Coordinates of C-alpha atoms and ligand atoms in Angstrom, one line a residue:
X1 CA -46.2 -11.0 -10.6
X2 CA -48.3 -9.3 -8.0
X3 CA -50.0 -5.9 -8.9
X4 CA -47.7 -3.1 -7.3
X5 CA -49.8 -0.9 -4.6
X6 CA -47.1 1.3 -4.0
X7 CA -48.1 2.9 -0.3
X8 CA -48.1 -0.3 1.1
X9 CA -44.9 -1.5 -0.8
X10 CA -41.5 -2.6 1.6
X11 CA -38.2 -3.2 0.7
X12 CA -36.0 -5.7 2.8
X13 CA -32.5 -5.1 2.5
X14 CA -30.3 -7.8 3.8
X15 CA -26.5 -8.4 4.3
X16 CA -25.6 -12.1 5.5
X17 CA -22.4 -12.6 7.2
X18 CA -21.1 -15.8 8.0
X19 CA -22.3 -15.4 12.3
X20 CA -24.3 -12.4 11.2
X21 CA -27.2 -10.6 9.6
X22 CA -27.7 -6.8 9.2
X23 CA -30.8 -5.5 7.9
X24 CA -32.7 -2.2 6.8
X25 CA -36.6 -2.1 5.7
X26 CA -37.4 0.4 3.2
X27 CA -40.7 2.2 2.4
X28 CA -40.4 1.6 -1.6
X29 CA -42.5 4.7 -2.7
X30 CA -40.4 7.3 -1.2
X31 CA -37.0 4.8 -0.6
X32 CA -37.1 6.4 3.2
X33 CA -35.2 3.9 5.9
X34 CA -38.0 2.8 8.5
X35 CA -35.5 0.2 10.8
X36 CA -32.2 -0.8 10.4
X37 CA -31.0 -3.6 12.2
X38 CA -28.4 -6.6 13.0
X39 CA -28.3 -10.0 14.6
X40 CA -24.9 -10.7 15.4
X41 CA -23.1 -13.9 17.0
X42 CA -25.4 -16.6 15.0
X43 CA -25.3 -20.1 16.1
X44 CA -24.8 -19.5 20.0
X45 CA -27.2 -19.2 22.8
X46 CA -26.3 -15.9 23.1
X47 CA -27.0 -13.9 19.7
X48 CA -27.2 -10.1 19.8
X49 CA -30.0 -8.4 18.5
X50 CA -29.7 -4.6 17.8
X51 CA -32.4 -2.7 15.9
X52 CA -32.9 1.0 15.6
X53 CA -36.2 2.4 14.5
X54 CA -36.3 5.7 12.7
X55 CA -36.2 8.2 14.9
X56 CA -36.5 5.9 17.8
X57 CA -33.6 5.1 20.4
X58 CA -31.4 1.4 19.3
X59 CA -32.6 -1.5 21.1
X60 CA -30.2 -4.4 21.9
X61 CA -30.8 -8.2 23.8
X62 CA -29.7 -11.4 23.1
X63 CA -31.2 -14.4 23.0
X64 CA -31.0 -18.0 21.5
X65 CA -30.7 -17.8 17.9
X66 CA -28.7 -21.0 16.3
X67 CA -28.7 -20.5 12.3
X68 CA -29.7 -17.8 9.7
X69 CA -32.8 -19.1 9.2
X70 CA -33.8 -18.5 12.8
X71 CA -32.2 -15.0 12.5
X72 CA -34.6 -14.1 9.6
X73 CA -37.5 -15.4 11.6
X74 CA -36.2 -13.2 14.4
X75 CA -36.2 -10.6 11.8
X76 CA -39.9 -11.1 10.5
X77 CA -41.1 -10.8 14.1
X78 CA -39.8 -8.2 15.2
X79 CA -40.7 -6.2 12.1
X80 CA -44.5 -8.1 12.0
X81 CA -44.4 -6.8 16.4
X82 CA -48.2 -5.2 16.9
X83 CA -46.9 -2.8 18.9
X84 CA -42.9 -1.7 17.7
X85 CA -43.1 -3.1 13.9
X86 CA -43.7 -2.2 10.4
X87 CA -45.9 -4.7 8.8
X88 CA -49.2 -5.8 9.5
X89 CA -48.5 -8.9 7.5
X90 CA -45.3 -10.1 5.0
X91 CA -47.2 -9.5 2.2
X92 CA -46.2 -6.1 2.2
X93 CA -42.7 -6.6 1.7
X94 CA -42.6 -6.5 -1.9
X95 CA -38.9 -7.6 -2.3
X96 CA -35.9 -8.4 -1.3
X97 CA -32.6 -7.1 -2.6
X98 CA -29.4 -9.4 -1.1
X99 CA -25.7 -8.3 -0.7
X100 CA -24.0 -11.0 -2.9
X101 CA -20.7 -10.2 -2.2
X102 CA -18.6 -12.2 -5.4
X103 CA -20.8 -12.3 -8.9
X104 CA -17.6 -13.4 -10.7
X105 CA -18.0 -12.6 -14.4
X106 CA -21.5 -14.3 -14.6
X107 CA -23.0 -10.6 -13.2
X108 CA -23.1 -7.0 -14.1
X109 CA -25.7 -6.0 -13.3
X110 CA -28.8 -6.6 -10.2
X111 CA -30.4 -9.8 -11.0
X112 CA -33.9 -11.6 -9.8
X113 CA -32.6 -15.0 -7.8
X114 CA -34.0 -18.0 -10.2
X115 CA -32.7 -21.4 -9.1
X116 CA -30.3 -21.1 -12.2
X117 CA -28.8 -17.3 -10.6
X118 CA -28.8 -19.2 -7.3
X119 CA -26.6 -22.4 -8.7
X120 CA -24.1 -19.3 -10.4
X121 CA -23.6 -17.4 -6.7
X122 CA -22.8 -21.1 -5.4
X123 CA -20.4 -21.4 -8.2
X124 CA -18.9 -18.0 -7.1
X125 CA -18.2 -19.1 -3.4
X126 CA -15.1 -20.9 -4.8
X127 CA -13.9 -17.0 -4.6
X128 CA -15.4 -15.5 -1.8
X129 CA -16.0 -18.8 0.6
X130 CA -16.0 -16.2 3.9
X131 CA -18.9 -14.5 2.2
X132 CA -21.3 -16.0 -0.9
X133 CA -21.7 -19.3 0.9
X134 CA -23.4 -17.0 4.3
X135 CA -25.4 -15.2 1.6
X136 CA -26.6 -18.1 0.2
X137 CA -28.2 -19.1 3.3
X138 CA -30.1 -16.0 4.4
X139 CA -31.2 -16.0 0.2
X140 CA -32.4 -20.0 0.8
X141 CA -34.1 -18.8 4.2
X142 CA -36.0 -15.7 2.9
X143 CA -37.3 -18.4 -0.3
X144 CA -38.7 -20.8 2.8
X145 CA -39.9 -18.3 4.8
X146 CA -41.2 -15.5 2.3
X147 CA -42.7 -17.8 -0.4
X148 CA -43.7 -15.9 -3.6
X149 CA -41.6 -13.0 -2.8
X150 CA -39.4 -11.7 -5.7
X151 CA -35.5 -12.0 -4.4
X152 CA -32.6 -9.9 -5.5
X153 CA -29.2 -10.2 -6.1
X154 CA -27.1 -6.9 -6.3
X155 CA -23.3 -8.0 -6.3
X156 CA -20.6 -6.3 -5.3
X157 CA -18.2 -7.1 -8.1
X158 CA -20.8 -5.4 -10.6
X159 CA -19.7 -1.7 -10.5
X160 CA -16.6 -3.0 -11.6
X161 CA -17.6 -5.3 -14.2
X162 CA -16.6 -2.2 -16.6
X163 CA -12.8 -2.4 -16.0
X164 CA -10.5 -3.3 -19.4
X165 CA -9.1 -6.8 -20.0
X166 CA -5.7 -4.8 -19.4
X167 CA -6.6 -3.8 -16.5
X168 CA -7.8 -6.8 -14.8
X169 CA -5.7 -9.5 -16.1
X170 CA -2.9 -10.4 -13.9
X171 CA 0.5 -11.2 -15.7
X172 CA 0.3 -14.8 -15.1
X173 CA 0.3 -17.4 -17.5
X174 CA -3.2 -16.7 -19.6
X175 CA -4.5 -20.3 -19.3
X176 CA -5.0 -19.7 -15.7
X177 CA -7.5 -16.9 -16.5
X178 CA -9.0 -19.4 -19.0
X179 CA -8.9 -22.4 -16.9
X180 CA -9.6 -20.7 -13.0
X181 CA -10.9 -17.5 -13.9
X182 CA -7.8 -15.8 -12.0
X183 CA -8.3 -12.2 -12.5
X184 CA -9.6 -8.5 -10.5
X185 CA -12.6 -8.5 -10.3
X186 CA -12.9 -5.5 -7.2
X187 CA -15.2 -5.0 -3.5
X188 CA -17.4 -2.5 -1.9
X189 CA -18.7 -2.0 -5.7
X190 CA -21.9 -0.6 -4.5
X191 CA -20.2 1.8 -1.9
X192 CA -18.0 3.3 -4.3
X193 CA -21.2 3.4 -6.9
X194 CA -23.2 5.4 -4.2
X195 CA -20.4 8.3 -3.3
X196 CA -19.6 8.6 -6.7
X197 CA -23.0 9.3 -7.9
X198 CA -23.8 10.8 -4.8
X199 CA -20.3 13.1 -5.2
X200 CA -21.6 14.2 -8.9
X201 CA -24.7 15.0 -7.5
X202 CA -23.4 17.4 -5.0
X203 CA -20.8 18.9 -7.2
X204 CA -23.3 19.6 -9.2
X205 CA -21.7 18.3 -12.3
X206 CA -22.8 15.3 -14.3
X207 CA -21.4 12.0 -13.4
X208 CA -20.6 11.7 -17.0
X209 CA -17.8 14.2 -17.1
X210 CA -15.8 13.5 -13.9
X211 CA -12.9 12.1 -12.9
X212 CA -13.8 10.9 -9.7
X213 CA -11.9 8.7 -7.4
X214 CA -13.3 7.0 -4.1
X215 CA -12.0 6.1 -0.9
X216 CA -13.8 3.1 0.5
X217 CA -12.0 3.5 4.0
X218 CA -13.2 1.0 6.5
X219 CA -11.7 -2.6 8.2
X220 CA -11.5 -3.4 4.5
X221 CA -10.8 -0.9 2.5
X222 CA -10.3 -0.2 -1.3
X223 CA -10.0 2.8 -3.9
X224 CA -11.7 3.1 -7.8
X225 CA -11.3 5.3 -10.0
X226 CA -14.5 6.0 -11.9
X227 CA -14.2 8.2 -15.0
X228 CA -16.9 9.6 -16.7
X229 CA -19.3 7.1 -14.3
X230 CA -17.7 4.0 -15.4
X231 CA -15.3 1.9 -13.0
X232 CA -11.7 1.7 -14.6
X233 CA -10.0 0.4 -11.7
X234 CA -10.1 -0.6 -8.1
X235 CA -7.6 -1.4 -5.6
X236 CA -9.1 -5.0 -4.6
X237 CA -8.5 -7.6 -6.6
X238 CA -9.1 -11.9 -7.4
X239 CA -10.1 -11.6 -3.6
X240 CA -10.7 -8.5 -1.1
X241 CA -7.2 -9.2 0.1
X242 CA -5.0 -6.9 -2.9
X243 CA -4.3 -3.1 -2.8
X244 CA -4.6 -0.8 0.8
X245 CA -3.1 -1.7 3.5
X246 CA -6.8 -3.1 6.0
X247 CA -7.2 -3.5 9.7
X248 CA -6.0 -7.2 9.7
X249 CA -5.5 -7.7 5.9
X250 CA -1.9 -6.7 4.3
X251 CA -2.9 -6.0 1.1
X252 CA -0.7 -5.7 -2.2
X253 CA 2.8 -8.0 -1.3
X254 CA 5.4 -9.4 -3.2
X255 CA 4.2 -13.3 -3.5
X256 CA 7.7 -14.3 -3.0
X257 CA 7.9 -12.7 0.5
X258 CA 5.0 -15.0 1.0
X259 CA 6.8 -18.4 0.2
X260 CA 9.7 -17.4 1.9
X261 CA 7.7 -16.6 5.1
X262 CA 6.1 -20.3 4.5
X263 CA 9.5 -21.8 3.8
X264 CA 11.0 -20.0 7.1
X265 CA 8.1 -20.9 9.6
X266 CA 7.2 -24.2 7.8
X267 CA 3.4 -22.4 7.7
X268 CA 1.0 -24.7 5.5
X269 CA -1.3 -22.2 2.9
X270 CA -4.0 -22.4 5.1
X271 CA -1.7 -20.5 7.6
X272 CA 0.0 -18.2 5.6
X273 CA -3.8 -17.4 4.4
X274 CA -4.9 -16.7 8.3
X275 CA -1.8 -14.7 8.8
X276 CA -2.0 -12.2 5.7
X277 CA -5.9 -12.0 6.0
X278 CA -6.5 -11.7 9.7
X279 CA -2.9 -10.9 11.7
X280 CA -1.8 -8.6 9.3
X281 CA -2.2 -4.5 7.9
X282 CA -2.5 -2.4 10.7
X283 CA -3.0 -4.7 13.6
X284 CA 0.5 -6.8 12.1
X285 CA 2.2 -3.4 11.8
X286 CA 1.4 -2.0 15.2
X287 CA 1.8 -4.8 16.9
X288 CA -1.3 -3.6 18.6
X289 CA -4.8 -3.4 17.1
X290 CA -6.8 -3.1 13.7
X291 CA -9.0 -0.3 15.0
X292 CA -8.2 3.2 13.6
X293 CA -9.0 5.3 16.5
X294 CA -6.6 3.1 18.8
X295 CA -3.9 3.4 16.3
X296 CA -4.1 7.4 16.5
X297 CA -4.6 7.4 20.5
X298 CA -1.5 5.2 20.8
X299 CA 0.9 7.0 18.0
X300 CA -0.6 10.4 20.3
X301 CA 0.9 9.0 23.0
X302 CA 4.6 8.0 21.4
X303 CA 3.7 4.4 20.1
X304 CA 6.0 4.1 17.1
X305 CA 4.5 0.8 15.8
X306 CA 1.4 2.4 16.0
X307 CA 2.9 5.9 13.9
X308 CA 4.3 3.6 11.4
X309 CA 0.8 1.6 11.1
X310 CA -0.6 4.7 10.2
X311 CA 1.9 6.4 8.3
X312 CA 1.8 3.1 6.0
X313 CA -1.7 3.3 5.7
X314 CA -2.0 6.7 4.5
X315 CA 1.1 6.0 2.1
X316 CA -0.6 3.1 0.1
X317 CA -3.5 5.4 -0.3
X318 CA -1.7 8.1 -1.5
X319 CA 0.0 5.8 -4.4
X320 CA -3.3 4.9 -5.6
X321 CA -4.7 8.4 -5.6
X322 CA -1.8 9.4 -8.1
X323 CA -1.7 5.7 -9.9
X324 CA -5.5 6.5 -10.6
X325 CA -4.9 10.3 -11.5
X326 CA -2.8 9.0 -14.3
X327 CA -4.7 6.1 -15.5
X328 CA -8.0 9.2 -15.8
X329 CA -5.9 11.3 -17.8
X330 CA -6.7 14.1 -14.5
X331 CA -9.3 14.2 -11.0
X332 CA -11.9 16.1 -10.4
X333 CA -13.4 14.9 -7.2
X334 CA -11.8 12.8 -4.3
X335 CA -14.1 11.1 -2.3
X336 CA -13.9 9.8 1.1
X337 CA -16.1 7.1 2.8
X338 CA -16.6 4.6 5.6
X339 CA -15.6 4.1 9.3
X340 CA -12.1 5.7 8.6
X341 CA -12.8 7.8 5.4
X342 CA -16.6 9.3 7.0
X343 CA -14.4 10.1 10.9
X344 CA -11.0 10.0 10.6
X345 CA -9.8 13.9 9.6
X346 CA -6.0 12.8 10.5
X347 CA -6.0 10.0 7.9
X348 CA -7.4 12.5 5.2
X349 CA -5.2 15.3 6.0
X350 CA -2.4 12.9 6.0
X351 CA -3.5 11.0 2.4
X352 CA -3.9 14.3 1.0
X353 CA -0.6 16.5 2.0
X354 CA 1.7 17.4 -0.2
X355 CA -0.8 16.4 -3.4
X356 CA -1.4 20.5 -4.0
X357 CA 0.4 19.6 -7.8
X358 CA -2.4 17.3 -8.4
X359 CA -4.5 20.2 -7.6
X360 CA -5.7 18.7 -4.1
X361 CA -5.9 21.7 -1.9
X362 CA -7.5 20.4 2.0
X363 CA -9.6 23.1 4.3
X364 CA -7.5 21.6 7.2
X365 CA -10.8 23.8 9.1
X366 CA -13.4 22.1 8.0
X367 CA -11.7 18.9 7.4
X368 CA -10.4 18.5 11.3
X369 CA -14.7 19.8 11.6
X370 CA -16.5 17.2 9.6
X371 CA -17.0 13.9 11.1
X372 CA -19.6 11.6 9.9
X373 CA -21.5 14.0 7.6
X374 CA -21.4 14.7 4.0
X375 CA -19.3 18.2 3.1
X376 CA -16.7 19.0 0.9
X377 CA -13.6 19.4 2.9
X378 CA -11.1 21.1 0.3
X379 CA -10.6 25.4 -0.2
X380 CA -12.6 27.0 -2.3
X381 CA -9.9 27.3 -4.4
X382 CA -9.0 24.0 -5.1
X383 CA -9.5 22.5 -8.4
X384 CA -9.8 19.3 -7.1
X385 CA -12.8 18.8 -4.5
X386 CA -12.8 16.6 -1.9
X387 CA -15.6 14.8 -0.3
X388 CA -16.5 13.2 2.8
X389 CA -19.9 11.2 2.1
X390 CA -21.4 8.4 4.3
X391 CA -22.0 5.6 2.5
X392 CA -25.3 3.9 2.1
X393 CA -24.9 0.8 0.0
X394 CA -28.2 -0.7 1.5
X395 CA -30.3 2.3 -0.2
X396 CA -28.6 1.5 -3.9
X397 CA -29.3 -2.2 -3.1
X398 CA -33.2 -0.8 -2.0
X399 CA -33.3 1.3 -5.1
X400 CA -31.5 -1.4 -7.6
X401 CA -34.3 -4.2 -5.9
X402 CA -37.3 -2.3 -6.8
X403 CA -35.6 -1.4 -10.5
X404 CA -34.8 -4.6 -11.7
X405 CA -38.7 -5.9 -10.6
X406 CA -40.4 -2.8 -11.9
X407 CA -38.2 -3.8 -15.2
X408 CA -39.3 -7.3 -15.2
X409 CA -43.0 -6.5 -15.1
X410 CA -42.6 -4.2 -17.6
X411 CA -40.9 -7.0 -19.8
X412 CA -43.9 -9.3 -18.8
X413 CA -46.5 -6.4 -20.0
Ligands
AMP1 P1 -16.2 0.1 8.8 O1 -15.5 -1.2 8.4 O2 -16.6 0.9 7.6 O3 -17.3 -0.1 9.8 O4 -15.0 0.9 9.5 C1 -14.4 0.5 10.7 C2 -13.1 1.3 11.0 O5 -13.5 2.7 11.1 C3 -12.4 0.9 12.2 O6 -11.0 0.8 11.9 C4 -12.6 2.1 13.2 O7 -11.6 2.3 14.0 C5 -12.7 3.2 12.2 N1 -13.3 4.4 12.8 C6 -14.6 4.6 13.2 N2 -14.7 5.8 13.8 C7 -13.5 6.4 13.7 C8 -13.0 7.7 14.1 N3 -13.7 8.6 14.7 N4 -11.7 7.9 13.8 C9 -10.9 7.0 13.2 N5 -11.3 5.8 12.8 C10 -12.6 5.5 13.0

């Protein structure tokens, strides 16, 4: 392992989708954002490229850019540019902490990508094939093209690798567990991590002796419940496809609706899967679109389908806010994150109505006020606070990078 120098020491973040690649570069010493980018549209001729400098205006083209590997190089460039970049050379990225999106139960924690770790995330794409198999490629392109540059792993499934064997086993027959590994294993791990810390932090309580509960409200979007900093529970499940109702996905169903549906329309599985993960939640229900904002325009305007979209959405949040109340014994903090939770003030005064005997008591003021920013949007009053926080889940994987090196050369001495 290289000796550390930290003023010249960079952090790549990256997130590798299956026709996509967002970005972020960190300074390591301070953890401050420098550019955050995304390369979007992968194997065409006409790949978008978006990058937004701090404090600088976004920058978007496209241009020819056929695999992931090309994207990275794309990325290197523009971050290695004489006049517009970062880097004088790649030797100052230090690291380079991946989204892993499924660690099954092989990870808990961040992990430094050996060939063995690499061979366990292909194993895991058995459960997430939209995702781990994408990540795997932008992890193999940043081994060819950043040789000698420690890689990191930080998994998505990890925050919840604390849940109870009650909790995550489904009642199934146990061999399947055994055999297939059929159980909850929970998403957006590192989202709900960050708000919940970050919601402790604000509160100015320890982490350690709250009830917390977060809102991960986006086109996929799941709830945890985090007592005393410790996942208990989370809405997603085996895949990201259980609990809230999600812009195309219908989340929790009764199976047997499912092969009656497949029975009535003759649908093979690899339909029925298409229609519950990408036709359904609110763009099924409104007959109309995924996107939350349309969904509100259109109800505004006398859509029903479009009301009952989002009067369904709000409802299956509320359930798990009391489900989880009860399984913590109590709730101090309600958090709310991403594209809906950060911007959407309708959806939160709507989750939150009528929960005053849970002690949930909005500012409908500064809730209808707060878009996009962190502030707590319950009274004064109110024993139970409520939080909007943006999420950052590419800092945590930024911060988590640079700890699990720092804790490996330690080990070495
Ligand atoms: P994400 O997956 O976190 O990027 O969130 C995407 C979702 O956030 C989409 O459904 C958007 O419609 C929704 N969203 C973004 N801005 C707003 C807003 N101002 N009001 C309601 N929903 C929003």
């Amino acid at each position: 392992m290289k000796k550390i120098k930290s003023s010249r020491m960079k952090v790549l973040v990256l997130n590798s989708g299956s026709s996509s690649v967002k970005y972020q570069l960190f300074n390591g010493s301070n953890k401050k954002s420098l550019v955050q980018g995304k390369i979007s549209n992968i194997g065409t001729d006409e790949a978008e490229i978006w990058l937004k400098r701090d404090k600088g205006n976004a920058v978007k083209f496209t241009k020819s850019i056929l695999n992931h590997e090309l994207a990275i190089r794309q990325i290197l460039d523009s971050l290695l540019n004489k006049k517009t970049g970062f880097i004088k050379d790649v030797s100052e990225i230090f690291a380079v902490g991946h989204r892993v999106v499924h660690g099954g139960e092989f990870f808990s924690q961040p992990t430094i990508i050996t060939d063995e770790v690499l061979a366990r995330i292909e194993e895991c794409s058995q459960l997430a094939p939209l995702h781990n198999p994408a990540q795997i490629k932008g992890i193999q392109a940043c081994q060819k093209l950043l040789q000698g540059v420690p890689e990191v792993a930080v998994f998505d499934t990890a925050f919840h690798q604390t849940i109870h064997r009650e909790t995550y086993l489904y009642g199934i027959p146990y061999a399947y567990y055994e055999k297939y590994k059929i159980r909850r294993y929970g998403f957006h791990g590192t989202s709900h991590y960050y708000v919940a810390r970050q919601a402790s932090k604000l509160d100015g309580r320890p982490i350690q002796k709250l009830k917390i509960i977060t809102c991960h409200l986006g086109n996929g979007s799941s709830l945890a419940a985090v007592k005393h900093g410790k996942c208990i529970d989370t809405s997603m499940g085996f895949t990201p496809l259980e609990g809230l109702i999600m812009g195309t996905r219908s989340g929790d169903i009764d199976c047997s609706a499912v092969f009656y549906l497949m029975r009535q329309e003759n649908l093979t599985i690899d339909q029925a899967d298409s229609i519950l993960n990408k036709e359904s939640g609110l763009k099924g229900l409104s007959n109309n679109s995924n996107d939350m904002l349309k969904i509100i325009e259109h109800s505004k305007k006398g859509d029903e389908q479009s009301q009952v979209a989002f009067d369904a959405f709000c409802y299956r949040i509320k359930k798990y806010v009391g489900a989880y109340t009860a399984a913590m014994n109590g709730l101090d903090v309600l958090v709310f994150t991403a594209g809906i939770g950060e911007n959407s003030p309708p959806v939160r005064a709507k989750v939150c109505d009528e929960l005053d005997f849970l002690g949930i008591k909005l500012s409908n003021l500064v809730n209808n006020q707060t878009i996009g920013v962190e502030k707590m949007i319950s009274k004064d009053e109110s024993p139970v606070k409520v939080w909007v926080i943006p999420t950052n889940e590419e800092l945590v994987i930024a911060e988590q990078t640079l700890n699990v090196i720092y804790s490996d050369v330690k080990q070495e001495g």
